């Protein structure tokens, strides 16, 4: 059986989806004000529904109330001047971690809305409204939190294991930027914290 999450999250799927929708929208008369109003309504409705689903996901996480302890080391970030901040020890629970991840996803969604609104209102592009109306749902349902709490994904191993790996297009993330859960990294972070 194919792994649908890998297929739907693959960058080539997104590119293929974009090209298919682009060809379909070429047939439509998108300069017609009636279509523009419908596309705006479709986009706003889909974004409101995604926001409501995110709020529902947060309520599901709160109801499960998974207070299992989660300890990991968040790697330091590189500053503008090239220096790196120190690694940070994080002590949290699965519930708080999942809620923080959903909130990050919601912030990213609001940023996407701002970008799409700018492209539509400033330049009159209609295609992004159509594409993001559909891709927003794909992004939400393929998120790790939705897969864990809606589809009962296994969190003991694999890509749904907490803390989640940092992802980037084409897996171009340095291994140093990944959260560390091994005992040696946690002990080093505790020693550095005590030394401060």
mmCIF file of N, CA and C in Angstrom, residues 19-117:
data_model
loop_
_atom_site.group_PDB
_atom_site.id
_atom_site.type_symbol
_atom_site.label_atom_id
_atom_site.label_comp_id
_atom_site.label_asym_id
_atom_site.label_seq_id
_atom_site.Cartn_x
_atom_site.Cartn_y
_atom_site.Cartn_z
ATOM 1 N N UNK A 19 0.542 22.966 -11.593
ATOM 2 C CA UNK A 19 0.471 22.999 -13.055
ATOM 3 C C UNK A 19 -0.897 22.560 -13.564
ATOM 4 N N UNK A 20 -1.508 21.557 -12.937
ATOM 5 C CA UNK A 20 -2.836 21.103 -13.355
ATOM 6 C C UNK A 20 -3.872 22.198 -13.107
ATOM 7 N N UNK A 21 -3.847 22.796 -11.914
ATOM 8 C CA UNK A 21 -4.807 23.856 -11.603
ATOM 9 C C UNK A 21 -4.588 25.057 -12.514
ATOM 10 N N UNK A 22 -3.353 25.347 -12.818
ATOM 11 C CA UNK A 22 -3.048 26.473 -13.726
ATOM 12 C C UNK A 22 -3.675 26.226 -15.101
ATOM 13 N N UNK A 23 -3.583 25.006 -15.607
ATOM 14 C CA UNK A 23 -4.171 24.701 -16.910
ATOM 15 C C UNK A 23 -5.700 24.788 -16.855
ATOM 16 N N UNK A 24 -6.275 24.343 -15.745
ATOM 17 C CA UNK A 24 -7.737 24.415 -15.597
ATOM 18 C C UNK A 24 -8.192 25.865 -15.534
ATOM 19 N N UNK A 25 -7.462 26.711 -14.815
ATOM 20 C CA UNK A 25 -7.867 28.115 -14.673
ATOM 21 C C UNK A 25 -7.666 28.908 -15.955
ATOM 22 N N UNK A 26 -6.835 28.416 -16.854
ATOM 23 C CA UNK A 26 -6.677 29.111 -18.140
ATOM 24 C C UNK A 26 -7.971 29.058 -18.947
ATOM 25 N N UNK A 27 -8.749 27.999 -18.764
ATOM 26 C CA UNK A 27 -10.008 27.825 -19.485
ATOM 27 C C UNK A 27 -11.077 28.783 -18.945
ATOM 28 N N UNK A 28 -10.998 29.085 -17.655
ATOM 29 C CA UNK A 28 -11.998 29.939 -17.018
ATOM 30 C C UNK A 28 -11.722 31.408 -17.330
ATOM 31 N N UNK A 29 -12.785 32.202 -17.371
ATOM 32 C CA UNK A 29 -12.659 33.641 -17.591
ATOM 33 C C UNK A 29 -12.509 34.318 -16.227
ATOM 34 N N UNK A 30 -11.256 34.364 -15.729
ATOM 35 C CA UNK A 30 -11.023 34.870 -14.387
ATOM 36 C C UNK A 30 -11.079 36.394 -14.303
ATOM 37 N N UNK A 31 -11.136 37.088 -15.430
ATOM 38 C CA UNK A 31 -11.274 38.542 -15.400
ATOM 39 C C UNK A 31 -12.714 38.966 -15.158
ATOM 40 N N UNK A 32 -13.628 38.031 -15.299
ATOM 41 C CA UNK A 32 -15.040 38.291 -15.053
ATOM 42 C C UNK A 32 -15.238 38.598 -13.560
ATOM 43 N N UNK A 33 -15.827 39.771 -13.221
ATOM 44 C CA UNK A 33 -16.010 40.124 -11.800
ATOM 45 C C UNK A 33 -16.830 39.098 -11.020
ATOM 46 N N UNK A 34 -17.736 38.407 -11.696
ATOM 47 C CA UNK A 34 -18.540 37.397 -11.017
ATOM 48 C C UNK A 34 -17.652 36.250 -10.530
ATOM 49 N N UNK A 35 -16.704 35.810 -11.373
ATOM 50 C CA UNK A 35 -15.772 34.756 -10.975
ATOM 51 C C UNK A 35 -14.868 35.235 -9.849
ATOM 52 N N UNK A 36 -14.411 36.484 -9.926
ATOM 53 C CA UNK A 36 -13.529 37.003 -8.879
ATOM 54 C C UNK A 36 -14.227 36.964 -7.529
ATOM 55 N N UNK A 37 -15.496 37.362 -7.507
ATOM 56 C CA UNK A 37 -16.245 37.322 -6.244
ATOM 57 C C UNK A 37 -16.390 35.910 -5.718
ATOM 58 N N UNK A 38 -16.656 34.958 -6.624
ATOM 59 C CA UNK A 38 -16.777 33.562 -6.208
ATOM 60 C C UNK A 38 -15.445 33.026 -5.683
ATOM 61 N N UNK A 39 -14.346 33.377 -6.343
ATOM 62 C CA UNK A 39 -13.032 32.899 -5.918
ATOM 63 C C UNK A 39 -12.655 33.498 -4.560
ATOM 64 N N UNK A 40 -12.975 34.769 -4.363
ATOM 65 C CA UNK A 40 -12.706 35.400 -3.062
ATOM 66 C C UNK A 40 -13.513 34.706 -1.966
ATOM 67 N N UNK A 41 -14.790 34.442 -2.260
ATOM 68 C CA UNK A 41 -15.635 33.743 -1.284
ATOM 69 C C UNK A 41 -15.131 32.345 -0.985
ATOM 70 N N UNK A 42 -14.706 31.626 -2.032
ATOM 71 C CA UNK A 42 -14.151 30.284 -1.852
ATOM 72 C C UNK A 42 -12.905 30.334 -0.973
ATOM 73 N N UNK A 43 -12.023 31.282 -1.252
ATOM 74 C CA UNK A 43 -10.774 31.392 -0.492
ATOM 75 C C UNK A 43 -11.063 31.756 0.968
ATOM 76 N N UNK A 44 -11.886 32.777 1.184
ATOM 77 C CA UNK A 44 -12.190 33.188 2.562
ATOM 78 C C UNK A 44 -12.896 32.068 3.326
ATOM 79 N N UNK A 45 -13.830 31.393 2.670
ATOM 80 C CA UNK A 45 -14.524 30.282 3.323
ATOM 81 C C UNK A 45 -13.573 29.162 3.701
ATOM 82 N N UNK A 46 -12.652 28.835 2.796
ATOM 83 C CA UNK A 46 -11.710 27.751 3.096
ATOM 84 C C UNK A 46 -10.774 28.147 4.239
ATOM 85 N N UNK A 47 -10.342 29.415 4.281
ATOM 86 C CA UNK A 47 -9.445 29.841 5.354
ATOM 87 C C UNK A 47 -10.161 29.869 6.701
ATOM 88 N N UNK A 48 -11.429 30.277 6.703
ATOM 89 C CA UNK A 48 -12.208 30.263 7.945
ATOM 90 C C UNK A 48 -12.405 28.826 8.417
ATOM 91 N N UNK A 49 -12.677 27.917 7.486
ATOM 92 C CA UNK A 49 -12.865 26.510 7.843
ATOM 93 C C UNK A 49 -11.562 25.904 8.379
ATOM 94 N N UNK A 50 -10.431 26.248 7.771
ATOM 95 C CA UNK A 50 -9.139 25.743 8.251
ATOM 96 C C UNK A 50 -8.851 26.285 9.649
ATOM 97 N N UNK A 51 -9.178 27.559 9.892
ATOM 98 C CA UNK A 51 -9.004 28.135 11.230
ATOM 99 C C UNK A 51 -9.880 27.400 12.244
ATOM 100 N N UNK A 52 -11.136 27.121 11.871
ATOM 101 C CA UNK A 52 -12.040 26.386 12.765
ATOM 102 C C UNK A 52 -11.521 24.971 13.027
ATOM 103 N N UNK A 53 -10.981 24.321 11.999
ATOM 104 C CA UNK A 53 -10.398 22.988 12.189
ATOM 105 C C UNK A 53 -9.193 23.042 13.125
ATOM 106 N N UNK A 54 -8.401 24.097 13.018
ATOM 107 C CA UNK A 54 -7.236 24.256 13.906
ATOM 108 C C UNK A 54 -7.690 24.432 15.351
ATOM 109 N N UNK A 55 -8.736 25.213 15.543
ATOM 110 C CA UNK A 55 -9.266 25.396 16.904
ATOM 111 C C UNK A 55 -9.820 24.066 17.437
ATOM 112 N N UNK A 56 -10.485 23.304 16.576
ATOM 113 C CA UNK A 56 -10.997 21.999 16.978
ATOM 114 C C UNK A 56 -9.841 21.053 17.331
ATOM 115 N N UNK A 57 -8.775 21.089 16.540
ATOM 116 C CA UNK A 57 -7.600 20.262 16.816
ATOM 117 C C UNK A 57 -7.020 20.620 18.179
ATOM 118 N N UNK A 58 -6.970 21.906 18.498
ATOM 119 C CA UNK A 58 -6.467 22.321 19.810
ATOM 120 C C UNK A 58 -7.366 21.799 20.928
ATOM 121 N N UNK A 59 -8.679 21.780 20.703
ATOM 122 C CA UNK A 59 -9.578 21.249 21.737
ATOM 123 C C UNK A 59 -9.399 19.739 21.900
ATOM 124 N N UNK A 60 -9.148 19.028 20.796
ATOM 125 C CA UNK A 60 -8.887 17.584 20.876
ATOM 126 C C UNK A 60 -7.604 17.331 21.679
ATOM 127 N N UNK A 61 -6.579 18.138 21.431
ATOM 128 C CA UNK A 61 -5.314 17.990 22.165
ATOM 129 C C UNK A 61 -5.543 18.253 23.650
ATOM 130 N N UNK A 62 -6.315 19.295 23.957
ATOM 131 C CA UNK A 62 -6.611 19.600 25.368
ATOM 132 C C UNK A 62 -7.412 18.490 26.030
ATOM 133 N N UNK A 63 -8.351 17.877 25.297
ATOM 134 C CA UNK A 63 -9.163 16.790 25.869
ATOM 135 C C UNK A 63 -8.306 15.561 26.153
ATOM 136 N N UNK A 64 -7.373 15.247 25.241
ATOM 137 C CA UNK A 64 -6.513 14.087 25.466
ATOM 138 C C UNK A 64 -5.610 14.312 26.671
ATOM 139 N N UNK A 65 -5.182 15.555 26.884
ATOM 140 C CA UNK A 65 -4.383 15.961 28.044
ATOM 141 C C UNK A 65 -3.200 15.020 28.287
ATOM 142 N N UNK A 66 -2.394 14.808 27.256
ATOM 143 C CA UNK A 66 -1.226 13.934 27.333
ATOM 144 C C UNK A 66 -0.097 14.676 28.061
ATOM 145 N N UNK A 67 0.052 14.366 29.349
ATOM 146 C CA UNK A 67 1.055 15.061 30.157
ATOM 147 C C UNK A 67 2.360 14.281 30.243
ATOM 148 N N UNK A 68 2.608 13.430 29.282
ATOM 149 C CA UNK A 68 3.880 12.714 29.223
ATOM 150 C C UNK A 68 5.006 13.730 29.066
ATOM 151 N N UNK A 69 6.031 13.587 29.887
ATOM 152 C CA UNK A 69 7.149 14.531 29.862
ATOM 153 C C UNK A 69 7.931 14.411 28.550
ATOM 154 N N UNK A 70 8.347 15.548 28.035
ATOM 155 C CA UNK A 70 9.134 15.596 26.802
ATOM 156 C C UNK A 70 10.322 16.503 27.048
ATOM 157 N N UNK A 71 11.512 15.923 26.981
ATOM 158 C CA UNK A 71 12.752 16.697 27.175
ATOM 159 C C UNK A 71 13.603 16.564 25.922
ATOM 160 N N UNK A 72 14.070 17.698 25.439
ATOM 161 C CA UNK A 72 14.941 17.694 24.276
ATOM 162 C C UNK A 72 15.762 18.968 24.254
ATOM 163 N N UNK A 73 16.766 18.963 23.413
ATOM 164 C CA UNK A 73 17.634 20.124 23.266
ATOM 165 C C UNK A 73 17.329 20.779 21.935
ATOM 166 N N UNK A 74 16.926 22.032 22.020
ATOM 167 C CA UNK A 74 16.674 22.812 20.801
ATOM 168 C C UNK A 74 17.993 23.446 20.381
ATOM 169 N N UNK A 75 18.449 23.177 19.166
ATOM 170 C CA UNK A 75 19.748 23.708 18.752
ATOM 171 C C UNK A 75 19.738 25.231 18.671
ATOM 172 N N UNK A 76 20.901 25.810 18.920
ATOM 173 C CA UNK A 76 21.042 27.257 18.830
ATOM 174 C C UNK A 76 20.840 27.734 17.400
ATOM 175 N N UNK A 77 20.408 28.967 17.270
ATOM 176 C CA UNK A 77 20.176 29.537 15.941
ATOM 177 C C UNK A 77 21.323 30.460 15.572
ATOM 178 N N UNK A 78 21.514 30.617 14.287
ATOM 179 C CA UNK A 78 22.571 31.501 13.803
ATOM 180 C C UNK A 78 22.030 32.927 13.717
ATOM 181 N N UNK A 79 22.793 33.857 14.281
ATOM 182 C CA UNK A 79 22.407 35.264 14.272
ATOM 183 C C UNK A 79 22.850 35.916 12.963
ATOM 184 N N UNK A 80 22.424 37.164 12.774
ATOM 185 C CA UNK A 80 22.778 37.877 11.548
ATOM 186 C C UNK A 80 24.277 38.117 11.416
ATOM 187 N N UNK A 81 24.961 38.257 12.534
ATOM 188 C CA UNK A 81 26.403 38.519 12.479
ATOM 189 C C UNK A 81 27.233 37.251 12.370
ATOM 190 N N UNK A 82 26.588 36.093 12.260
ATOM 191 C CA UNK A 82 27.300 34.832 12.073
ATOM 192 C C UNK A 82 27.524 34.055 13.353
ATOM 193 N N UNK A 83 27.296 34.662 14.515
ATOM 194 C CA UNK A 83 27.458 33.938 15.774
ATOM 195 C C UNK A 83 26.242 33.053 16.010
ATOM 196 N N UNK A 84 26.453 32.037 16.829
ATOM 197 C CA UNK A 84 25.360 31.120 17.129
ATOM 198 C C UNK A 84 24.969 31.229 18.594
ATOM 199 N N UNK A 85 23.673 31.151 18.854
ATOM 200 C CA UNK A 85 23.207 31.126 20.230
ATOM 201 C C UNK A 85 23.447 29.724 20.792
ATOM 202 N N UNK A 86 23.410 29.621 22.108
ATOM 203 C CA UNK A 86 23.656 28.322 22.732
ATOM 204 C C UNK A 86 22.426 27.427 22.592
ATOM 205 N N UNK A 87 22.669 26.130 22.674
ATOM 206 C CA UNK A 87 21.561 25.173 22.648
ATOM 207 C C UNK A 87 20.694 25.379 23.886
ATOM 208 N N UNK A 88 19.403 25.120 23.733
ATOM 209 C CA UNK A 88 18.458 25.383 24.820
ATOM 210 C C UNK A 88 17.758 24.087 25.212
ATOM 211 N N UNK A 89 17.766 23.790 26.518
ATOM 212 C CA UNK A 89 17.082 22.606 27.033
ATOM 213 C C UNK A 89 15.601 22.936 27.199
ATOM 214 N N UNK A 90 14.740 22.114 26.614
ATOM 215 C CA UNK A 90 13.295 22.316 26.685
ATOM 216 C C UNK A 90 12.685 21.195 27.523
ATOM 217 N N UNK A 91 11.956 21.574 28.572
ATOM 218 C CA UNK A 91 11.190 20.637 29.397
ATOM 219 C C UNK A 91 9.722 20.980 29.212
ATOM 220 N N UNK A 92 8.973 20.078 28.615
ATOM 221 C CA UNK A 92 7.564 20.339 28.339
ATOM 222 C C UNK A 92 6.797 19.028 28.389
ATOM 223 N N UNK A 93 5.551 19.085 28.017
ATOM 224 C CA UNK A 93 4.730 17.865 27.910
ATOM 225 C C UNK A 93 4.307 17.701 26.448
ATOM 226 N N UNK A 94 3.837 16.516 26.114
ATOM 227 C CA UNK A 94 3.366 16.282 24.741
ATOM 228 C C UNK A 94 2.219 17.223 24.398
ATOM 229 N N UNK A 95 1.333 17.471 25.361
ATOM 230 C CA UNK A 95 0.196 18.360 25.133
ATOM 231 C C UNK A 95 0.677 19.771 24.789
ATOM 232 N N UNK A 96 1.568 20.321 25.610
ATOM 233 C CA UNK A 96 2.053 21.684 25.370
ATOM 234 C C UNK A 96 2.841 21.775 24.070
ATOM 235 N N UNK A 97 3.614 20.729 23.777
ATOM 236 C CA UNK A 97 4.390 20.717 22.537
ATOM 237 C C UNK A 97 3.458 20.729 21.323
ATOM 238 N N UNK A 98 2.423 19.897 21.355
ATOM 239 C CA UNK A 98 1.482 19.837 20.231
ATOM 240 C C UNK A 98 0.716 21.151 20.080
ATOM 241 N N UNK A 99 0.309 21.744 21.199
ATOM 242 C CA UNK A 99 -0.392 23.029 21.121
ATOM 243 C C UNK A 99 0.502 24.109 20.517
ATOM 244 N N UNK A 100 1.778 24.116 20.913
ATOM 245 C CA UNK A 100 2.718 25.092 20.336
ATOM 246 C C UNK A 100 2.890 24.877 18.832
ATOM 247 N N UNK A 101 2.932 23.610 18.414
ATOM 248 C CA UNK A 101 3.080 23.319 16.990
ATOM 249 C C UNK A 101 1.847 23.760 16.192
ATOM 250 N N UNK A 102 0.657 23.568 16.753
ATOM 251 C CA UNK A 102 -0.566 24.014 16.069
ATOM 252 C C UNK A 102 -0.581 25.540 15.975
ATOM 253 N N UNK A 103 -0.148 26.209 17.038
ATOM 254 C CA UNK A 103 -0.097 27.678 17.020
ATOM 255 C C UNK A 103 0.892 28.174 15.971
ATOM 256 N N UNK A 104 2.027 27.502 15.832
ATOM 257 C CA UNK A 104 2.994 27.859 14.774
ATOM 258 C C UNK A 104 2.352 27.714 13.399
ATOM 259 N N UNK A 105 1.618 26.612 13.226
ATOM 260 C CA UNK A 105 0.950 26.356 11.943
ATOM 261 C C UNK A 105 -0.085 27.448 11.659
ATOM 262 N N UNK A 106 -0.806 27.888 12.690
ATOM 263 C CA UNK A 106 -1.804 28.942 12.504
ATOM 264 C C UNK A 106 -1.135 30.270 12.134
ATOM 265 N N UNK A 107 -0.007 30.582 12.773
ATOM 266 C CA UNK A 107 0.728 31.818 12.433
ATOM 267 C C UNK A 107 1.194 31.772 10.984
ATOM 268 N N UNK A 108 1.675 30.618 10.567
ATOM 269 C CA UNK A 108 2.098 30.457 9.182
ATOM 270 C C UNK A 108 0.910 30.633 8.237
ATOM 271 N N UNK A 109 -0.250 30.146 8.638
ATOM 272 C CA UNK A 109 -1.459 30.319 7.834
ATOM 273 C C UNK A 109 -1.839 31.789 7.684
ATOM 274 N N UNK A 110 -1.708 32.566 8.766
ATOM 275 C CA UNK A 110 -2.021 33.993 8.686
ATOM 276 C C UNK A 110 -1.030 34.720 7.785
ATOM 277 N N UNK A 111 0.234 34.301 7.825
ATOM 278 C CA UNK A 111 1.230 34.890 6.922
ATOM 279 C C UNK A 111 0.869 34.586 5.473
ATOM 280 N N UNK A 112 0.455 33.349 5.207
ATOM 281 C CA UNK A 112 0.045 32.976 3.848
ATOM 282 C C UNK A 112 -1.151 33.801 3.388
ATOM 283 N N UNK A 113 -2.100 34.049 4.285
ATOM 284 C CA UNK A 113 -3.262 34.868 3.933
ATOM 285 C C UNK A 113 -2.815 36.274 3.540
ATOM 286 N N UNK A 114 -1.865 36.835 4.296
ATOM 287 C CA UNK A 114 -1.374 38.178 3.985
ATOM 288 C C UNK A 114 -0.695 38.222 2.617
ATOM 289 N N UNK A 115 0.108 37.219 2.319
ATOM 290 C CA UNK A 115 0.805 37.173 1.025
ATOM 291 C C UNK A 115 -0.189 37.027 -0.122
ATOM 292 N N UNK A 116 -1.143 36.117 0.028
ATOM 293 C CA UNK A 116 -2.141 35.891 -1.025
ATOM 294 C C UNK A 116 -2.999 37.137 -1.210
ATOM 295 N N UNK A 117 -3.387 37.790 -0.110
ATOM 296 C CA UNK A 117 -4.191 39.015 -0.208
ATOM 297 C C UNK A 117 -3.412 40.101 -0.946
#
